[in-house]
PDB file of C-alpha atoms and ligand atoms in Angstrom:
ATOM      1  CA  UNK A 201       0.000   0.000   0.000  1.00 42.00           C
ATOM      2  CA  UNK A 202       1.519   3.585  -0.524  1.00 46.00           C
ATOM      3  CA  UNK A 203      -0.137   7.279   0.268  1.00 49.00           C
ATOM      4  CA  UNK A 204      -2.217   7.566  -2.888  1.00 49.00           C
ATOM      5  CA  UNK A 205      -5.136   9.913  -2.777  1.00 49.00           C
ATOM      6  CA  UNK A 206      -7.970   7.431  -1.367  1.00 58.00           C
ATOM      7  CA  UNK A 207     -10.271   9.260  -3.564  1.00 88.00           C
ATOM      8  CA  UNK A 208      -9.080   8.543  -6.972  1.00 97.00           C
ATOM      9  CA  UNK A 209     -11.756   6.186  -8.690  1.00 98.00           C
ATOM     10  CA  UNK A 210     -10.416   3.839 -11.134  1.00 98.00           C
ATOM     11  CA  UNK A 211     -13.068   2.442 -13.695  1.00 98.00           C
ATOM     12  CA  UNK A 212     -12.380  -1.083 -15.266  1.00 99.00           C
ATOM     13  CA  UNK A 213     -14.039  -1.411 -18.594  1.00 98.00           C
ATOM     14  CA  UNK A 214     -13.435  -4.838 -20.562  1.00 98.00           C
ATOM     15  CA  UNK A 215     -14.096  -8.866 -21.002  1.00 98.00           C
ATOM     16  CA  UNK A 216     -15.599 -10.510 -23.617  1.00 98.00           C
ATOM     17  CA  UNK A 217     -18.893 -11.795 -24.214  1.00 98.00           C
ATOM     18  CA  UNK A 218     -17.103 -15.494 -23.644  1.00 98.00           C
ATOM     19  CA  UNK A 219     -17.835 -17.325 -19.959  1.00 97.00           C
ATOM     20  CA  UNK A 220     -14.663 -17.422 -19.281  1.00 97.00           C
ATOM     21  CA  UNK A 221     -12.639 -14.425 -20.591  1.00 98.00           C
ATOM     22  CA  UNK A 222      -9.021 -13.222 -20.513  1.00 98.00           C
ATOM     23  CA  UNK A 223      -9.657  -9.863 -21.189  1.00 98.00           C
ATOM     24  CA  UNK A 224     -11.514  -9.489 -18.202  1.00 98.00           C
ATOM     25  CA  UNK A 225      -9.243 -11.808 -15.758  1.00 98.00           C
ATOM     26  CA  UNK A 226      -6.558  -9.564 -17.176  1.00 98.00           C
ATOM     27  CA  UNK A 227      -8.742  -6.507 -16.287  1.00 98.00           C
ATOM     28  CA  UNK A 228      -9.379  -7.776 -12.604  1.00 98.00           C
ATOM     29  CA  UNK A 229      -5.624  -8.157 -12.185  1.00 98.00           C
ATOM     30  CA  UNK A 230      -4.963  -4.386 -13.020  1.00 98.00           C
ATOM     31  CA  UNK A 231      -8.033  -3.550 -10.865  1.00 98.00           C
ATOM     32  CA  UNK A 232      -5.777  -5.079  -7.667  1.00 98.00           C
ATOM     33  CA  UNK A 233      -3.229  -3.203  -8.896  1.00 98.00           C
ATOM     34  CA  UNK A 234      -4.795  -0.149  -8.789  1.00 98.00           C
ATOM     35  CA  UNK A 235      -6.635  -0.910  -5.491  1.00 98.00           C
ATOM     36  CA  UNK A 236      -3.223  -2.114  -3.852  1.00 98.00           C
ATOM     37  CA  UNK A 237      -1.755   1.549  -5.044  1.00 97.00           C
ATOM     38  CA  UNK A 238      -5.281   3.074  -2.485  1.00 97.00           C
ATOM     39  CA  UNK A 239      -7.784   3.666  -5.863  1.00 97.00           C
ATOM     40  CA  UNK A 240     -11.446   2.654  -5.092  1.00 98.00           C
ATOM     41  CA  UNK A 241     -11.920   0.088  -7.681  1.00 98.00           C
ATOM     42  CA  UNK A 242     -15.079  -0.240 -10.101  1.00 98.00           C
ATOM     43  CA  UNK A 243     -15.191  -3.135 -12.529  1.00 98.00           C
ATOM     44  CA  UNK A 244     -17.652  -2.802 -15.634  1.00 98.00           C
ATOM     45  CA  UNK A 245     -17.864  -6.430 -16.995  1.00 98.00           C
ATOM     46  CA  UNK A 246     -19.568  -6.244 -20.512  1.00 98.00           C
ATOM     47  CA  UNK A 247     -20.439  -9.625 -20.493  1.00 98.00           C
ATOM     48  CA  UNK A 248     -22.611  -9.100 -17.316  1.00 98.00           C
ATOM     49  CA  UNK A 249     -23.586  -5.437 -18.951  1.00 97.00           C
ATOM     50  CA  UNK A 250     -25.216  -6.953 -21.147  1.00 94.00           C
ATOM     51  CA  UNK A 251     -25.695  -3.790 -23.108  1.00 97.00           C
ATOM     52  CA  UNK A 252     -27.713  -3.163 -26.254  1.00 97.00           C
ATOM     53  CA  UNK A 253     -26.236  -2.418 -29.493  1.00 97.00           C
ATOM     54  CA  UNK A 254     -26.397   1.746 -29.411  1.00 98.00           C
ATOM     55  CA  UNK A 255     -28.324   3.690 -31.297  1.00 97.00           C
ATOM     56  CA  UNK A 256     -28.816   7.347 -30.994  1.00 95.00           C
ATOM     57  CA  UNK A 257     -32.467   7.339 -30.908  1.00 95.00           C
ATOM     58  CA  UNK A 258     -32.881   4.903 -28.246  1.00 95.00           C
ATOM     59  CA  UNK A 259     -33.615   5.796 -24.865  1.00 95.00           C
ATOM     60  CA  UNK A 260     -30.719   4.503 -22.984  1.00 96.00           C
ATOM     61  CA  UNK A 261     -31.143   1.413 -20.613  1.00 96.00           C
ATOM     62  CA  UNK A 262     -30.371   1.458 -17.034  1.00 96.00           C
ATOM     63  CA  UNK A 263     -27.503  -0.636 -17.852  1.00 96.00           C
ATOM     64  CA  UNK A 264     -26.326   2.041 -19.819  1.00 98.00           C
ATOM     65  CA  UNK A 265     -26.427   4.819 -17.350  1.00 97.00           C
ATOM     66  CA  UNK A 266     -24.966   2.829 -14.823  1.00 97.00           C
ATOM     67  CA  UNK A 267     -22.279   2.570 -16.382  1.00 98.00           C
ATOM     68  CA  UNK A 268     -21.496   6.121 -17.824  1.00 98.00           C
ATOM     69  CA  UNK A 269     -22.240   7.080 -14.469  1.00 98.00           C
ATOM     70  CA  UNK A 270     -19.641   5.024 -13.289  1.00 98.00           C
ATOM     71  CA  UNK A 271     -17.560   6.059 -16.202  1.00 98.00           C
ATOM     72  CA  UNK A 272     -18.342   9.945 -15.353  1.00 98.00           C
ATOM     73  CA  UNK A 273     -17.084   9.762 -11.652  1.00 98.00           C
ATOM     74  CA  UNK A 274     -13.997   8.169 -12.385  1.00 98.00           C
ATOM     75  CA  UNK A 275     -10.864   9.698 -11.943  1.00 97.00           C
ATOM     76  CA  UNK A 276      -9.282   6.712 -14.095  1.00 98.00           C
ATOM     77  CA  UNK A 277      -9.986   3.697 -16.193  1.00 98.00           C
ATOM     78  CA  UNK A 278      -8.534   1.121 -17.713  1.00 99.00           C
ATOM     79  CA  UNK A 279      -9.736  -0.416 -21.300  1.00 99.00           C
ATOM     80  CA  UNK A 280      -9.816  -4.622 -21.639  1.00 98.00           C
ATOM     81  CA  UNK A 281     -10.551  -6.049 -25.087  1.00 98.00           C
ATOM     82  CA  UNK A 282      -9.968  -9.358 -26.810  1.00 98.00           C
ATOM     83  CA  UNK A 283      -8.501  -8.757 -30.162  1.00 98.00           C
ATOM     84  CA  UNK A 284     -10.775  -9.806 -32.871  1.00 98.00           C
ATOM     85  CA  UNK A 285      -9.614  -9.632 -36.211  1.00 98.00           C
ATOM     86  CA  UNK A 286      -6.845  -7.367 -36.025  1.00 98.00           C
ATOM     87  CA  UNK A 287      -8.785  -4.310 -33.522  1.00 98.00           C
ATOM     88  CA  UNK A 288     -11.027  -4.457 -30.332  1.00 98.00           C
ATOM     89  CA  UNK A 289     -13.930  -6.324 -30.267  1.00 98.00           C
ATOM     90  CA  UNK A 290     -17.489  -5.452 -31.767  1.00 98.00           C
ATOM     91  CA  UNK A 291     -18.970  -5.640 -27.933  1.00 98.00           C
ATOM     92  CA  UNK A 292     -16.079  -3.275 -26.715  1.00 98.00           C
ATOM     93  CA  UNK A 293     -16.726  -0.910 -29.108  1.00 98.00           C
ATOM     94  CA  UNK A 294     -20.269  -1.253 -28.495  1.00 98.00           C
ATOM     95  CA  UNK A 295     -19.751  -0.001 -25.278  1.00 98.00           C
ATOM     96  CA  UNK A 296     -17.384   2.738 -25.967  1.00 98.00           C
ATOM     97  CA  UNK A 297     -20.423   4.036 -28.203  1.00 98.00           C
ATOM     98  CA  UNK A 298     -22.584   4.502 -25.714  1.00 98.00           C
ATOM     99  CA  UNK A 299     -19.986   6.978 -24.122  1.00 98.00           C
ATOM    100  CA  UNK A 300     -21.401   9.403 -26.733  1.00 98.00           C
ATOM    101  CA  UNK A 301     -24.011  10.242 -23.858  1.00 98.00           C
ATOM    102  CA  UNK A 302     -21.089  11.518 -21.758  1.00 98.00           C
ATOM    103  CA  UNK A 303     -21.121  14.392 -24.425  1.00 97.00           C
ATOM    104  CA  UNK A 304     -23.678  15.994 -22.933  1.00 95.00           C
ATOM    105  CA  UNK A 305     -21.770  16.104 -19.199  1.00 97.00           C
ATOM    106  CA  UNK A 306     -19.534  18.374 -18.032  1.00 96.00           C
ATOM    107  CA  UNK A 307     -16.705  18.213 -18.148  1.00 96.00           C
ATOM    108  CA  UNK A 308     -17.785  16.262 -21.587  1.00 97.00           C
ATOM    109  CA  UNK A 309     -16.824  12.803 -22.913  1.00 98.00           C
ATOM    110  CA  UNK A 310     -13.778  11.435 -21.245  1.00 98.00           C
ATOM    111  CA  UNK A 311     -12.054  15.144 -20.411  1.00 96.00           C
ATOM    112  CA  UNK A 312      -9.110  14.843 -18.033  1.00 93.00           C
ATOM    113  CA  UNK A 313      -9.529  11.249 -17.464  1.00 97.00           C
ATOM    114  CA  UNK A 314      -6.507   8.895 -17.460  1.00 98.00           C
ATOM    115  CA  UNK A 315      -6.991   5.521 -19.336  1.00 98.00           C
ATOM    116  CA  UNK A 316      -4.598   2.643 -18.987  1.00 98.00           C
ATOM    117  CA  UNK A 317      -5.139  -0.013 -22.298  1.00 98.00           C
ATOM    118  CA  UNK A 318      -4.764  -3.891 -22.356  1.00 98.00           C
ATOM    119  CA  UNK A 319      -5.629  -6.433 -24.796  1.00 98.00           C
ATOM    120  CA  UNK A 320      -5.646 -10.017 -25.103  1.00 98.00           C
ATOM    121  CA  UNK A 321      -5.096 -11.846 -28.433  1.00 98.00           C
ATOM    122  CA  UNK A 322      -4.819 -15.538 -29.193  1.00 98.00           C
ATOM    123  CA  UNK A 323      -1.373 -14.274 -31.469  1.00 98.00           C
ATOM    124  CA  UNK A 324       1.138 -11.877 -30.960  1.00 97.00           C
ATOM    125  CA  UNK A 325      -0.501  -8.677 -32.955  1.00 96.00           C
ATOM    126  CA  UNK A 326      -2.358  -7.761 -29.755  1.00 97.00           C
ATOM    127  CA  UNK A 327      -0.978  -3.889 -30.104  1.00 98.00           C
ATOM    128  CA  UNK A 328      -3.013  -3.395 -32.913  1.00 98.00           C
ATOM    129  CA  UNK A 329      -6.420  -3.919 -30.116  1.00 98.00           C
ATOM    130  CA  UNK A 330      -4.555  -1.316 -28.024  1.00 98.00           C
ATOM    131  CA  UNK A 331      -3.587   1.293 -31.094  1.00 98.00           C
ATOM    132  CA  UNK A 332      -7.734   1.246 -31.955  1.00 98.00           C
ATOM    133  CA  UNK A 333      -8.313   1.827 -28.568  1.00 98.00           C
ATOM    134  CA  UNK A 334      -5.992   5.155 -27.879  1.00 98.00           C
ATOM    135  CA  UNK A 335      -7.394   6.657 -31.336  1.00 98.00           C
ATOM    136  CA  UNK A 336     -10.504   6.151 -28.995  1.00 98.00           C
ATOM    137  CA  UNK A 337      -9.241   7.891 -25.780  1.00 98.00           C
ATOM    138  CA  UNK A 338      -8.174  10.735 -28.085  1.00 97.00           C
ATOM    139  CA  UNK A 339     -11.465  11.299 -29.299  1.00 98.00           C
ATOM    140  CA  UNK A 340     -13.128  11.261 -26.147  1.00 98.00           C
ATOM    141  CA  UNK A 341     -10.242  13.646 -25.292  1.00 96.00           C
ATOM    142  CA  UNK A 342      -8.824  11.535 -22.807  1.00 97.00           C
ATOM    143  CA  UNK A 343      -5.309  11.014 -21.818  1.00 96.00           C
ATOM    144  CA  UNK A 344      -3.601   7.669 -22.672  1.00 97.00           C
ATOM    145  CA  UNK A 345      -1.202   5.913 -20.156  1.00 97.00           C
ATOM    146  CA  UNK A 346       1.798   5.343 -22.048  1.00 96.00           C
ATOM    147  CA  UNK A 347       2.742   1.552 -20.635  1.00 97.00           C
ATOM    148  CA  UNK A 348       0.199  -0.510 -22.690  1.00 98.00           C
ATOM    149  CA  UNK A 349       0.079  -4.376 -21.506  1.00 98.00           C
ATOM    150  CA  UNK A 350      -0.631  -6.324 -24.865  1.00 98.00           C
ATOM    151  CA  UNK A 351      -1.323  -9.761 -23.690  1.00 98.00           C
ATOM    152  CA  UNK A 352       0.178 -12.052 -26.434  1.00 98.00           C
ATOM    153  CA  UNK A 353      -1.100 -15.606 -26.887  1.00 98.00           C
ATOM    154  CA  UNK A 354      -2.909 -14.871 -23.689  1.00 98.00           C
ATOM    155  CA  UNK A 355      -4.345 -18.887 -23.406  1.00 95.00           C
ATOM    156  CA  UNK A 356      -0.511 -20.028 -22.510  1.00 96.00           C
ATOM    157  CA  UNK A 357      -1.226 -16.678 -19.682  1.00 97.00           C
ATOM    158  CA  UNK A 358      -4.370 -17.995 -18.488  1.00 97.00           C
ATOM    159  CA  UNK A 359      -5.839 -21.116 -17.457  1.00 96.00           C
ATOM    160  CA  UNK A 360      -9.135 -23.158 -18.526  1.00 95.00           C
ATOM    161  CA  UNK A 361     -10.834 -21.011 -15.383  1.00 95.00           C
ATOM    162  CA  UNK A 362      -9.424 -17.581 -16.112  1.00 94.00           C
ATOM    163  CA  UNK A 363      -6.419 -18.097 -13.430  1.00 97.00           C
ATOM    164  CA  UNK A 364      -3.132 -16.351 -14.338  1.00 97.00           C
ATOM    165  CA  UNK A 365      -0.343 -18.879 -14.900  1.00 97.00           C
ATOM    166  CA  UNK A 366       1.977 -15.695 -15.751  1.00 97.00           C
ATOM    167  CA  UNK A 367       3.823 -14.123 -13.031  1.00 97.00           C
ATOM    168  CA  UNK A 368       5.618 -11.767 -15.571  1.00 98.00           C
ATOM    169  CA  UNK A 369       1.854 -10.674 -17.760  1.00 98.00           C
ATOM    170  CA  UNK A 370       0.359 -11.006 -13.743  1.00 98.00           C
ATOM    171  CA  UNK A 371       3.085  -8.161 -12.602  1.00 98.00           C
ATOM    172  CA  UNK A 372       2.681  -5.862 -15.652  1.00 98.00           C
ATOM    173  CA  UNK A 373      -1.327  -5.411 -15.290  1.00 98.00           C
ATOM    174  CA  UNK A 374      -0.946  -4.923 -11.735  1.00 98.00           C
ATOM    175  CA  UNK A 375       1.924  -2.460 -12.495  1.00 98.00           C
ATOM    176  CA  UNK A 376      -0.283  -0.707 -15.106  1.00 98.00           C
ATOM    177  CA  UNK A 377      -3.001  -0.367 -12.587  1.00 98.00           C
ATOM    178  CA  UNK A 378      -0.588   1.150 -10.116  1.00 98.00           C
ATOM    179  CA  UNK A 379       0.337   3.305 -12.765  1.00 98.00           C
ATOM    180  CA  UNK A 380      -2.917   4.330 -13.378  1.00 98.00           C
ATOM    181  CA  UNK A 381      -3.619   5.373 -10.112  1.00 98.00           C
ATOM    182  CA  UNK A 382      -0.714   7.429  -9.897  1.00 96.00           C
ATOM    183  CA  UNK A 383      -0.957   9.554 -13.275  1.00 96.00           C
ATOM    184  CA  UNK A 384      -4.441   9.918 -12.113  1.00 97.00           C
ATOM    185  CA  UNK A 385      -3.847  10.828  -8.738  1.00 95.00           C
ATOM    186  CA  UNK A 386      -1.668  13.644 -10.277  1.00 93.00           C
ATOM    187  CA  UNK A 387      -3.581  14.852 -12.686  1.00 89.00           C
ATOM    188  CA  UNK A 388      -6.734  15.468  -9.726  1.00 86.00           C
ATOM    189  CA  UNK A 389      -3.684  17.345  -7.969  1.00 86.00           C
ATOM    190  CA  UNK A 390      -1.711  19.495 -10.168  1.00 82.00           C
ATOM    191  CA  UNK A 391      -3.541  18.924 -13.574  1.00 78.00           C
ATOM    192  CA  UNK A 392      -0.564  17.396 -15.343  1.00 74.00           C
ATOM    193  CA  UNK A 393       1.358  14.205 -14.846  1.00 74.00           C
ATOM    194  CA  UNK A 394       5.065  13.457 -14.646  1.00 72.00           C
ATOM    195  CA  UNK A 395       6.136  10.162 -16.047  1.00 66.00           C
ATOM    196  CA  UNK A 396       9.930  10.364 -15.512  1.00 66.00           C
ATOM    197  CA  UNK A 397       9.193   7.594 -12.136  1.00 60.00           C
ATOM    198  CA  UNK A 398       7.059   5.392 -14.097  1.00 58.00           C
ATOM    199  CA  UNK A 399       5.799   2.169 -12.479  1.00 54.00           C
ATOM    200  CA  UNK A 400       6.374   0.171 -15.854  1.00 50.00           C
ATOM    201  CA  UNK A 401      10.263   0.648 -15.821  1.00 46.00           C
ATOM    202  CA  UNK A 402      10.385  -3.017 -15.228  1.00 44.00           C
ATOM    203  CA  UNK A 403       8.278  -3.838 -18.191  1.00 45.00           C
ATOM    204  CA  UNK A 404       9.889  -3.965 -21.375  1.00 45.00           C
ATOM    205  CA  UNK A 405       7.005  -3.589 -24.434  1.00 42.00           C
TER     206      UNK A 405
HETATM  207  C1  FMN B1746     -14.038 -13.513 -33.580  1.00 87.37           C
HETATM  208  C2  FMN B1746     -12.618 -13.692 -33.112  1.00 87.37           C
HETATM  209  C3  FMN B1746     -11.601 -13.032 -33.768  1.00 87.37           C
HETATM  210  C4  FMN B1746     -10.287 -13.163 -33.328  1.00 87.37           C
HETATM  211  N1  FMN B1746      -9.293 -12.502 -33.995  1.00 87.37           N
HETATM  212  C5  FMN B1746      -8.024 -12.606 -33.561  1.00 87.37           C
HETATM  213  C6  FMN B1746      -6.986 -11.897 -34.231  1.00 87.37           C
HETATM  214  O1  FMN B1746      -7.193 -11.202 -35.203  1.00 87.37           O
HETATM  215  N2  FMN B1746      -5.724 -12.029 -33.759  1.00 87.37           N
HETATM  216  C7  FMN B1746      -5.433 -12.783 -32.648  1.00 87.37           C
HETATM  217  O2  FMN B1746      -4.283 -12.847 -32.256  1.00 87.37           O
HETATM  218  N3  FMN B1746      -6.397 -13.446 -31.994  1.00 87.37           N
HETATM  219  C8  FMN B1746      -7.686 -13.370 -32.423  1.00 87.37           C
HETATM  220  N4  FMN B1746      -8.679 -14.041 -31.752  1.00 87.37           N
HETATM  221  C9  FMN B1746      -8.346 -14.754 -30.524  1.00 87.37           C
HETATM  222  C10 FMN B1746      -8.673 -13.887 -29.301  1.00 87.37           C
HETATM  223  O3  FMN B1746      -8.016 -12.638 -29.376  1.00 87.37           O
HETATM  224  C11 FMN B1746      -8.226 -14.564 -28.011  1.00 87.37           C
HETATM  225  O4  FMN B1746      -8.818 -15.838 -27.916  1.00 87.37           O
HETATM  226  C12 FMN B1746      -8.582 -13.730 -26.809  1.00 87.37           C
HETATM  227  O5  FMN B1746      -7.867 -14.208 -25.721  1.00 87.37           O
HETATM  228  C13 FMN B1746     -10.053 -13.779 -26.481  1.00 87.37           C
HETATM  229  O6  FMN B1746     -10.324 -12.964 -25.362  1.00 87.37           O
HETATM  230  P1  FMN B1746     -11.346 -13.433 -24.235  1.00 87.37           P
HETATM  231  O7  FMN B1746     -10.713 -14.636 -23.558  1.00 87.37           O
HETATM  232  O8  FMN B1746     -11.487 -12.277 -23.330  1.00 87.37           O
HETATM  233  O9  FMN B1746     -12.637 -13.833 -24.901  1.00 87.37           O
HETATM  234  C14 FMN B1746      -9.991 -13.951 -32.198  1.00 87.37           C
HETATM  235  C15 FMN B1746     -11.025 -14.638 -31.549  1.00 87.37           C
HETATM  236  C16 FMN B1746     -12.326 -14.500 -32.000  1.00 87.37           C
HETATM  237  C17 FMN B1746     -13.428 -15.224 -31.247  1.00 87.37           C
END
């Protein structure tokens, strides 16, 4: 535990649709990481979401405001996809598209919000999930973490039940949630953040 703002939110937004998913065991692990580093930790699990596909005339389900609620509050969050066919998944973006009701908030969309990225592919392209995804946090006008965990062949990093077998992929997402939590942390402070004593030092990308 260290002296990190016990305010600072940290949003978790990821999984797949799949019963057992490695995008969102990798998401949990980042979670700890951010609540080991004194973040109050909120996971949004888009399997149990269960959102419908958006559309801008459609009165938005409860599901749906829960979440950008959630999403709202947060100081920081971090992003989870598989990687389907080269980019994030359809579900994922499905529920980055309902962030277009943030737009109407202020501060709007994703403004001042940190956003840590990970991805989980079956091969070793998994960057290309996390490059979609910070075009994404630019648009919203958030503020990408630089250390991005690409999980690479991710079923040799997790077992049949979703259980890391990874120590090295296990510390990285718990380093990237710690990392989240402190860009965040100093970005509620001082409104800019200093990455010269970045947590991912360890992690070579
Ligand atoms: C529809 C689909 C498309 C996929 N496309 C890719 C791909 O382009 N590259 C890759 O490395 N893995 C691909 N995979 C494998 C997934 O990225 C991999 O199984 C991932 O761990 C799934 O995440 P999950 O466990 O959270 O469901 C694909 C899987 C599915 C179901």
């Amino acid at each position: 535990m260290n002296s990190i703002d016990s305010s600072i939110r940290v949003v978790g937004l990821g999984g797949s649709l799949s019963k057992v998913s490695t995008s969102l065991a990798a998401l949990k692990l980042a979670l700890q990481g951010a609540s080991d580093a004194g973040a109050k930790t909120i996971l949004l699990d888009i399997r149990s979401l269960d959102l419908s596909i958006y559309a801008p005339d459609l009165d938005p389900p409860a599901t749906v405001i829960q979440m950008c609620d959630e999403i709202y509050h947060a100081n920081g969050l971090i992003w989870s996809s598989p990687m389907y066919h080269g980019t994030i998944s359809g579900s994922f973006k499905n529920a980055v598209d309902w962030l277009q009701l943030l737009g109407e908030r202020d501060p709007p969309y994703l403004k001042d919000k940190i956003v840590g990225m990970i991805s989980t592919a079956g091969g070793v392209q998994g960057l290309q999930a996390v490059n979609t995804m910070e075009f994404i946090v630019r648009a919203l006008r958030g503020w990408a973490v630089p250390l991005v965990i690409p999980v690479a062949r991710a079923t040799q990093a997790f077992d049949e039940a979703g259980r890391v077998t990874d120590r090295t992929i296990e510390d990285q997402l718990r380093s990237l949630g710690r990392e989240v939590v402190r860009a965040s942390e100093q970005f509620n402070s001082h409104g800019y953040c200093d990455y010269s004593a970045e947590a991912g030092a360890n992690t070579e990308q």
